[in-house]
Coordinates of C-alpha atoms in Angstrom, one line a residue:
M221 CA 123.3 64.8 18.1
N222 CA 126.1 62.6 19.0
R223 CA 126.6 59.4 16.9
K224 CA 129.1 56.7 18.4
S225 CA 131.4 55.1 16.5
Y226 CA 132.4 51.1 16.3
C227 CA 133.5 48.0 15.8
L228 CA 132.9 45.0 16.2
V229 CA 134.9 41.6 16.9
G230 CA 133.4 38.3 16.6
T231 CA 131.6 37.8 13.5
G232 CA 129.3 34.3 14.2
S233 CA 125.6 34.9 14.6
R234 CA 124.6 36.5 16.9
S235 CA 126.6 39.0 15.9
F236 CA 125.0 40.7 12.8
M237 CA 121.9 41.3 16.1
Y238 CA 124.3 44.3 16.1
I239 CA 124.7 44.2 12.0
D240 CA 121.5 44.7 11.3
A241 CA 121.0 46.9 14.3
L242 CA 123.8 49.7 12.9
F243 CA 124.1 49.8 9.4
G244 CA 119.5 49.5 9.8
K245 CA 116.8 50.5 12.8
Y246 CA 120.0 52.4 14.9
S247 CA 122.3 53.6 12.0
K248 CA 121.7 57.1 12.7
Y249 CA 122.7 56.5 16.1
G250 CA 126.0 54.7 15.2
E251 CA 129.0 54.1 13.0
L252 CA 129.6 50.3 12.8
K253 CA 133.6 51.2 11.3
A254 CA 135.0 47.6 11.0
I255 CA 134.6 44.2 12.3
C256 CA 137.8 41.9 13.2
D257 CA 137.8 37.5 13.6
S258 CA 139.7 35.2 13.5
N259 CA 138.8 33.8 10.1
P260 CA 138.2 35.4 6.5
V261 CA 136.0 33.8 4.9
R262 CA 133.1 35.2 8.2
T263 CA 134.3 38.1 7.7
G264 CA 134.9 38.1 3.6
Y265 CA 131.0 37.3 4.4
V266 CA 129.4 39.8 6.1
E267 CA 131.3 42.4 3.7
S268 CA 129.4 40.4 1.4
Y269 CA 125.9 41.3 3.0
L270 CA 126.2 44.0 3.3
Q271 CA 127.1 45.2 -0.3
K272 CA 123.6 42.7 -1.0
S273 CA 121.6 44.3 2.3
Y274 CA 122.5 47.9 3.0
N275 CA 124.6 48.7 -0.1
I276 CA 127.2 49.0 1.9
D277 CA 131.1 48.6 -0.4
N278 CA 134.8 47.5 1.3
I279 CA 133.5 47.6 5.4
P280 CA 137.2 47.8 7.2
R281 CA 138.2 43.9 7.6
Y282 CA 140.7 42.5 10.6
G283 CA 142.6 39.4 11.2
A284 CA 142.9 38.2 15.1
A285 CA 145.8 39.5 15.0
D286 CA 145.5 42.8 14.0
F287 CA 142.5 43.7 16.9
E288 CA 145.2 46.4 18.8
K289 CA 145.7 47.8 14.5
M290 CA 142.1 48.5 13.5
I291 CA 141.3 50.5 17.7
D292 CA 144.5 52.3 16.7
E293 CA 142.9 52.7 13.4
Q294 CA 138.9 53.2 13.7
K295 CA 139.1 55.4 16.4
P296 CA 135.6 53.5 17.7
D297 CA 133.8 55.1 20.7
T298 CA 133.1 51.3 21.6
V299 CA 134.1 47.7 21.0
I300 CA 131.0 44.7 20.3
V301 CA 132.5 41.9 21.4
T302 CA 130.5 38.8 19.8
S303 CA 132.6 36.7 20.2
M304 CA 133.5 32.7 21.8
D305 CA 133.0 33.5 25.7
R306 CA 136.5 32.0 26.6
T307 CA 137.6 34.7 24.7
H308 CA 135.2 38.3 25.8
H309 CA 137.4 39.1 28.9
D310 CA 140.7 39.4 26.3
Y311 CA 139.4 41.3 24.1
I312 CA 137.3 43.8 26.3
V313 CA 140.4 44.9 28.4
R314 CA 142.5 44.8 25.0
A315 CA 139.8 47.3 24.1
M316 CA 139.7 49.4 27.1
K317 CA 143.3 49.9 27.2
A318 CA 143.2 50.9 23.4
G319 CA 140.6 53.3 24.7
C320 CA 137.3 51.7 24.4
D321 CA 134.2 51.4 26.4
V322 CA 132.9 47.7 25.9
I323 CA 129.2 46.2 25.1
T324 CA 129.8 42.4 24.9
E325 CA 127.8 39.9 25.0
K326 CA 126.4 36.8 27.7
P327 CA 128.3 35.9 30.1
M328 CA 130.9 38.1 30.8
T329 CA 133.4 35.7 31.0
I330 CA 133.5 31.6 32.2
D331 CA 135.6 31.7 35.4
S332 CA 136.6 33.6 38.0
E333 CA 140.2 34.6 37.5
K334 CA 138.7 36.2 33.8
A335 CA 136.4 38.9 35.4
E336 CA 139.0 39.8 38.1
H337 CA 141.6 40.2 34.6
I338 CA 138.1 42.3 33.3
Y339 CA 138.5 44.0 37.3
K340 CA 141.5 44.7 36.5
G341 CA 140.4 46.5 33.2
I342 CA 138.3 48.6 34.4
S343 CA 140.2 50.1 37.3
E344 CA 142.4 50.3 35.1
T345 CA 141.3 52.0 32.2
G346 CA 137.8 54.2 33.6
K347 CA 136.7 52.4 31.1
Q348 CA 132.9 51.5 31.1
L349 CA 131.0 47.6 30.1
R350 CA 128.0 46.6 29.4
V351 CA 126.7 43.1 29.5
T352 CA 123.3 42.3 27.5
F353 CA 121.1 40.3 29.5
N354 CA 118.2 40.6 27.1
Y355 CA 115.7 38.9 28.8
R356 CA 115.8 41.3 31.4
Y357 CA 114.1 43.5 28.1
A358 CA 111.3 41.2 27.7
P359 CA 108.3 42.9 28.4
R360 CA 106.8 38.9 30.0
N361 CA 109.4 39.5 32.3
S362 CA 109.1 43.0 32.6
K363 CA 105.8 42.2 34.1
V364 CA 107.4 40.1 36.6
K365 CA 110.4 42.3 38.1
E366 CA 106.9 44.9 38.6
L367 CA 104.7 42.6 40.6
L368 CA 107.2 42.0 42.5
Q369 CA 108.4 45.7 43.1
Q370 CA 104.8 46.5 44.1
R371 CA 105.0 43.0 46.4
V372 CA 101.7 42.2 45.0
I373 CA 103.1 38.6 47.4
G374 CA 104.8 39.9 50.4
N375 CA 108.9 39.6 50.9
I376 CA 109.6 36.8 49.3
K377 CA 111.1 33.2 50.5
S378 CA 112.1 31.0 48.5
V379 CA 111.3 29.6 44.5
H380 CA 111.6 27.0 41.5
F381 CA 112.4 27.9 38.4
E382 CA 112.7 25.0 35.8
W383 CA 113.6 25.7 31.9
L384 CA 113.0 24.1 29.8
L385 CA 115.2 23.5 25.9
D386 CA 113.7 21.2 23.8
T387 CA 115.5 18.8 21.4
S388 CA 115.8 21.2 18.7
H389 CA 117.7 24.4 20.8
G390 CA 119.0 22.9 23.8
A391 CA 121.1 20.0 21.2
D392 CA 122.1 22.9 19.3
Y393 CA 124.6 23.7 21.7
F394 CA 126.0 20.6 22.5
R395 CA 127.3 20.4 17.9
R396 CA 129.1 23.8 18.0
W397 CA 132.3 25.1 20.3
H398 CA 130.2 25.2 23.8
R399 CA 130.5 21.6 24.1
D400 CA 133.7 22.1 25.1
K401 CA 133.4 24.0 28.7
K402 CA 137.0 25.7 28.0
N403 CA 135.2 27.7 25.6
S404 CA 131.7 28.1 27.5
G405 CA 131.8 27.0 30.5
G406 CA 128.9 24.6 29.9
L407 CA 126.2 25.6 30.3
M408 CA 125.6 26.7 33.6
V409 CA 127.8 29.0 32.9
H410 CA 126.4 30.2 29.0
K411 CA 123.1 29.3 29.2
S412 CA 121.7 29.7 32.4
T413 CA 123.6 33.1 33.4
H414 CA 120.7 34.2 31.6
H415 CA 118.1 33.1 34.1
F416 CA 120.7 34.1 37.4
D417 CA 120.7 36.7 36.6
L418 CA 117.0 37.6 36.2
M419 CA 116.7 35.9 39.7
N420 CA 119.3 38.7 40.9
W421 CA 117.7 41.0 39.0
W422 CA 113.2 40.0 40.4
L423 CA 115.1 39.8 44.2
E424 CA 117.2 42.8 44.1
S425 CA 119.9 40.3 45.6
A426 CA 122.7 38.2 44.9
P427 CA 123.6 34.1 45.7
S428 CA 125.5 33.3 48.5
R429 CA 125.7 30.2 48.7
V430 CA 125.7 27.4 45.9
Y431 CA 124.7 23.2 45.8
A432 CA 124.7 21.3 42.1
D433 CA 124.7 18.3 41.2
G434 CA 124.0 17.7 37.1
S435 CA 125.1 14.9 34.5
L436 CA 125.8 14.6 30.6
V437 CA 122.5 12.1 30.3
F438 CA 121.0 12.3 27.3
Y439 CA 123.4 13.5 24.8
G440 CA 127.2 11.5 23.7
K441 CA 128.0 8.9 22.0
E442 CA 127.2 6.9 26.0
N443 CA 124.2 8.5 25.9
A444 CA 123.1 7.1 22.3
E445 CA 124.4 4.3 23.0
S446 CA 122.9 3.1 26.0
R447 CA 119.0 3.9 23.8
G448 CA 119.6 1.4 21.1
V449 CA 121.1 4.3 19.1
T450 CA 123.7 3.1 16.5
E451 CA 123.3 5.4 13.0
F452 CA 123.3 9.3 13.7
Y453 CA 125.2 12.3 12.2
D454 CA 127.9 12.3 11.0
R455 CA 127.9 14.1 7.2
G456 CA 128.2 13.2 4.7
T457 CA 127.1 9.5 5.2
D458 CA 123.5 7.8 4.8
A459 CA 122.7 9.1 8.4
N460 CA 122.0 12.7 8.3
I461 CA 118.9 12.0 5.7
T462 CA 117.3 10.3 8.9
D463 CA 118.5 11.5 11.4
P464 CA 116.4 14.1 13.5
F465 CA 119.2 15.9 15.4
A466 CA 121.1 16.4 11.8
L467 CA 122.2 20.1 11.1
H468 CA 122.5 20.6 7.4
L469 CA 124.8 24.2 7.6
D470 CA 124.0 24.0 3.1
H471 CA 120.9 23.8 3.3
Q472 CA 121.2 27.7 4.3
E473 CA 122.6 31.0 3.0
R474 CA 124.6 32.5 6.6
N475 CA 125.8 28.4 8.0
R476 CA 126.9 27.6 5.2
E477 CA 129.1 31.2 4.4
L478 CA 130.2 31.4 8.3
Y479 CA 130.8 27.8 9.3
L480 CA 130.4 25.5 6.3
N481 CA 133.7 27.3 3.7
A482 CA 134.4 28.7 6.4
E483 CA 136.2 25.5 7.9
K484 CA 139.2 25.2 5.3
E485 CA 140.7 28.0 7.3
D486 CA 140.2 27.0 11.1
G487 CA 139.0 23.1 11.4
Y488 CA 135.7 24.6 12.9
R489 CA 133.0 21.8 12.4
R490 CA 129.8 23.9 13.0
D491 CA 127.3 20.5 12.4
Q492 CA 128.6 18.5 14.9
S493 CA 127.0 15.2 16.1
V494 CA 125.8 15.6 19.1
F495 CA 126.1 11.9 19.7
S496 CA 129.8 11.9 19.4
Q497 CA 132.5 11.6 22.3
G498 CA 134.2 15.1 23.2
I499 CA 131.6 16.6 24.6
S500 CA 132.4 17.8 28.2
I501 CA 129.4 19.6 29.6
E502 CA 126.3 18.1 31.0
D503 CA 122.9 17.9 29.8
D504 CA 119.9 17.4 32.9
I505 CA 121.1 20.2 36.1
S506 CA 119.7 21.0 39.1
V507 CA 121.1 23.7 41.6
I508 CA 120.3 25.5 45.5
V509 CA 120.6 29.1 45.8
K510 CA 121.0 31.0 49.3
Y511 CA 120.5 34.3 48.6
R512 CA 121.9 37.6 50.7
N513 CA 117.9 38.0 51.5
K514 CA 117.7 34.4 53.0
A515 CA 115.5 33.9 49.7
V516 CA 116.1 29.6 48.5
M517 CA 116.0 28.2 44.3
S518 CA 115.6 25.9 43.1
Y519 CA 116.8 25.9 40.0
H520 CA 116.9 22.9 37.2
L521 CA 118.1 22.7 33.8
T522 CA 117.1 19.8 31.2
A523 CA 118.6 20.5 28.0
Y524 CA 116.0 18.0 26.1
S525 CA 113.3 18.2 26.3
P526 CA 109.9 18.3 23.9
W527 CA 109.3 21.6 24.0
E528 CA 110.9 24.8 25.3
G529 CA 110.3 26.9 27.8
Y530 CA 110.1 28.2 31.8
R531 CA 108.4 28.2 34.5
V532 CA 109.4 29.9 37.9
C533 CA 107.0 30.2 41.1
F534 CA 107.5 32.7 43.7
N535 CA 106.7 31.9 47.6
G536 CA 106.1 35.0 49.9
D537 CA 104.4 36.0 53.2
K538 CA 101.2 37.6 51.4
G539 CA 101.2 34.7 48.4
R540 CA 102.9 33.0 45.5
L541 CA 103.5 34.0 41.5
E542 CA 103.4 31.3 39.6
F543 CA 105.9 32.0 36.5
E544 CA 105.5 30.0 32.8
V545 CA 106.7 31.0 29.4
I546 CA 106.6 28.0 26.6
E547 CA 109.0 29.5 23.8
N548 CA 109.9 29.3 19.7
A549 CA 113.1 27.0 20.1
Y550 CA 115.7 29.0 18.6
I551 CA 119.0 27.8 17.0
S552 CA 121.8 30.2 15.7
G553 CA 122.1 31.4 12.1
D554 CA 118.8 28.5 11.6
D555 CA 117.4 30.8 11.4
M556 CA 114.4 28.4 10.9
D557 CA 116.0 26.6 7.7
P558 CA 113.0 24.8 6.3
N559 CA 115.0 22.1 4.6
R560 CA 116.0 21.3 8.3
V561 CA 114.9 17.5 10.3
D562 CA 112.9 19.0 12.9
I563 CA 111.9 16.6 15.7
R564 CA 109.4 18.1 17.0
E565 CA 107.7 18.1 13.1
Q566 CA 108.4 14.3 12.8
E567 CA 106.4 14.5 16.1
G568 CA 103.3 16.2 15.7
F569 CA 104.6 19.2 17.7
H570 CA 104.0 22.7 16.8
N571 CA 105.4 25.3 19.3
K572 CA 103.3 27.7 20.7
E573 CA 105.0 30.7 22.7
S574 CA 102.8 32.3 25.2
A575 CA 103.0 33.2 29.0
K576 CA 100.9 33.3 32.1
I577 CA 102.1 34.9 35.0
T578 CA 99.3 33.9 37.8
V579 CA 98.9 35.4 41.6
H580 CA 98.4 33.3 44.2
P581 CA 97.0 36.0 47.5
H582 CA 96.6 34.5 50.9
W583 CA 92.7 34.3 51.2
E584 CA 91.8 35.9 47.9
E585 CA 90.9 34.4 44.4
P586 CA 94.4 34.0 42.7
Y587 CA 93.8 36.2 39.2
E588 CA 96.2 36.0 35.7
V589 CA 97.9 39.6 35.4
A590 CA 97.4 40.8 31.9
I591 CA 101.5 40.8 29.1
K592 CA 101.5 43.6 26.3
A593 CA 100.7 41.8 23.5
D594 CA 103.9 42.9 21.5
D595 CA 106.4 40.7 21.9
E596 CA 107.7 40.3 18.7
G597 CA 111.5 38.8 17.4
G598 CA 114.3 37.3 19.9
H599 CA 113.8 36.8 23.2
G600 CA 110.7 37.0 23.7
G601 CA 110.2 41.0 22.7
G602 CA 113.8 41.5 25.0
D603 CA 116.7 41.8 21.6
D604 CA 115.1 45.0 20.1
R605 CA 114.3 47.1 23.4
L606 CA 117.9 46.2 24.5
L607 CA 119.6 47.5 21.6
S608 CA 117.2 50.4 21.1
D609 CA 118.9 50.9 25.0
I610 CA 122.1 50.5 23.6
F611 CA 122.1 52.6 21.0
V612 CA 120.0 55.5 21.9
G613 CA 119.5 55.2 25.3
A614 CA 117.5 54.4 28.3
G615 CA 115.5 57.0 29.5
E616 CA 114.2 56.6 32.7
D617 CA 114.1 53.2 33.6
P618 CA 112.5 52.4 37.2
L619 CA 113.1 48.5 36.3
G620 CA 117.0 48.3 36.0
R621 CA 117.1 46.8 33.2
A622 CA 120.4 48.2 32.2
A623 CA 123.3 45.6 33.4
N624 CA 127.8 46.3 33.7
H625 CA 130.4 44.6 34.8
V626 CA 128.9 43.9 38.3
Q627 CA 126.1 42.8 37.7
G628 CA 127.1 40.7 34.8
A629 CA 130.0 39.3 37.4
K630 CA 126.8 38.3 39.6
S631 CA 124.9 36.5 36.9
I632 CA 128.1 34.2 35.8
L633 CA 129.3 33.6 40.2
T634 CA 126.2 31.0 40.4
G635 CA 126.5 28.6 36.8
I636 CA 130.5 29.6 37.8
A637 CA 129.8 27.9 41.7
A638 CA 127.5 25.2 40.8
N639 CA 129.8 23.9 38.6
H640 CA 132.2 23.6 40.9
S641 CA 129.7 22.1 43.2
M642 CA 129.5 19.9 40.5
R643 CA 132.7 18.9 40.7
S644 CA 133.7 19.1 44.5
E645 CA 130.0 17.5 45.2
K646 CA 130.1 19.9 48.3
P647 CA 127.9 23.2 48.4
V648 CA 130.0 26.4 48.3
D649 CA 130.4 29.5 49.2
I650 CA 131.1 32.0 46.1
A651 CA 132.4 34.1 49.2
D652 CA 135.4 31.9 50.0
M653 CA 136.2 30.8 46.3
I654 CA 136.5 34.1 44.9
L655 CA 138.5 35.1 47.8
H656 CA 142.1 35.1 46.4
Y657 CA 140.5 37.6 43.7
P658 CA 141.1 41.1 45.1
A659 CA 139.3 43.2 42.7
L660 CA 136.0 40.6 41.9
Y661 CA 135.8 39.9 45.7
K662 CA 135.6 43.0 46.4
S663 CA 133.4 44.6 44.6
F664 CA 130.5 41.5 45.0
M665 CA 131.1 41.5 49.3
S666 CA 130.2 45.7 48.3

């Protein structure tokens, strides 16, 4: 068995999915040789975590300025990128130029210019890029793919897709670095890249024209004041005791060590108020997407819902497929902190994860389709299946779940076009939008 070697850049909370995999379940398939981050407090916490959890001493730690030095000294086969979204392209290309393949968290990057940079890097180096779309691996989403491949409702003509983020998970994007569109591309890129990738995969097509309209209507200072909310979370004040949107970093070890204690190094604050100034992303967005296969999707993202999940309805020339999922909320790095004030608990609401697929054939009785009941772990059971695919190997995969830079680009281009459309208040043809990015354009149009 060929045991591959890895280095990782970006030691925020999402990195622990890969850290735990390589020192735990998948340790015989791969070795994590070193970690890299701009903040030494965060890498220090990872080192202490490995000592306590896996009896691993002194994992090599590097600062962001020593990224190439890490690769030169450790000589990994692959670099895993879990840094801030706006930095993905930089680390991807630098790793490739240093001789490594790359695995990156979604989104691949946040705009067309950075995507072109990645495409050029791949062309110049011949290295491979894997983009980790874990929602493809959730059994419930895979079952939808199977049914559509079997053409149980014929040719897809239109889709309605609604995604709801609740006031626990959804709010979290307005506390941290994601709240600045320059860092994340907004929810249309950071979050909806999941959803747009699913649709590309389900439809076996790619977007061609996008129209979008969206605003910040719930979070932010002005929206709070218009609802009469005058006291809200501000660390160290009485308000953070009763504010249901407060996140108490000192209540959970990982949040405390990765963020609260690391502030002195870079000033990054993980627990900003969702009702403060400085938010440049939208929380309520509608999108219409025309696909190359002529199907049309209406999509809506709401980031302040009382429950979390998604509904997708496919209309075909032989019937209709309805898919509804209620998800458990997840806050990156929070790990269900029992001391957190949670608005859902205050309202007596308890979210229970469930999924339902119903097929409505023309002129026949509708029927429900059974879904595997082993959807344990993050993203509907997708995370561990993705990790197995990455570190062990996919084997036969008739659903085509593994994604490279091509699928990574197609997923973000819907969101990037949506951002362009919201600014211009006009529809955006993706081919026109990327016309001046030749490598990206050639790949997308092929």
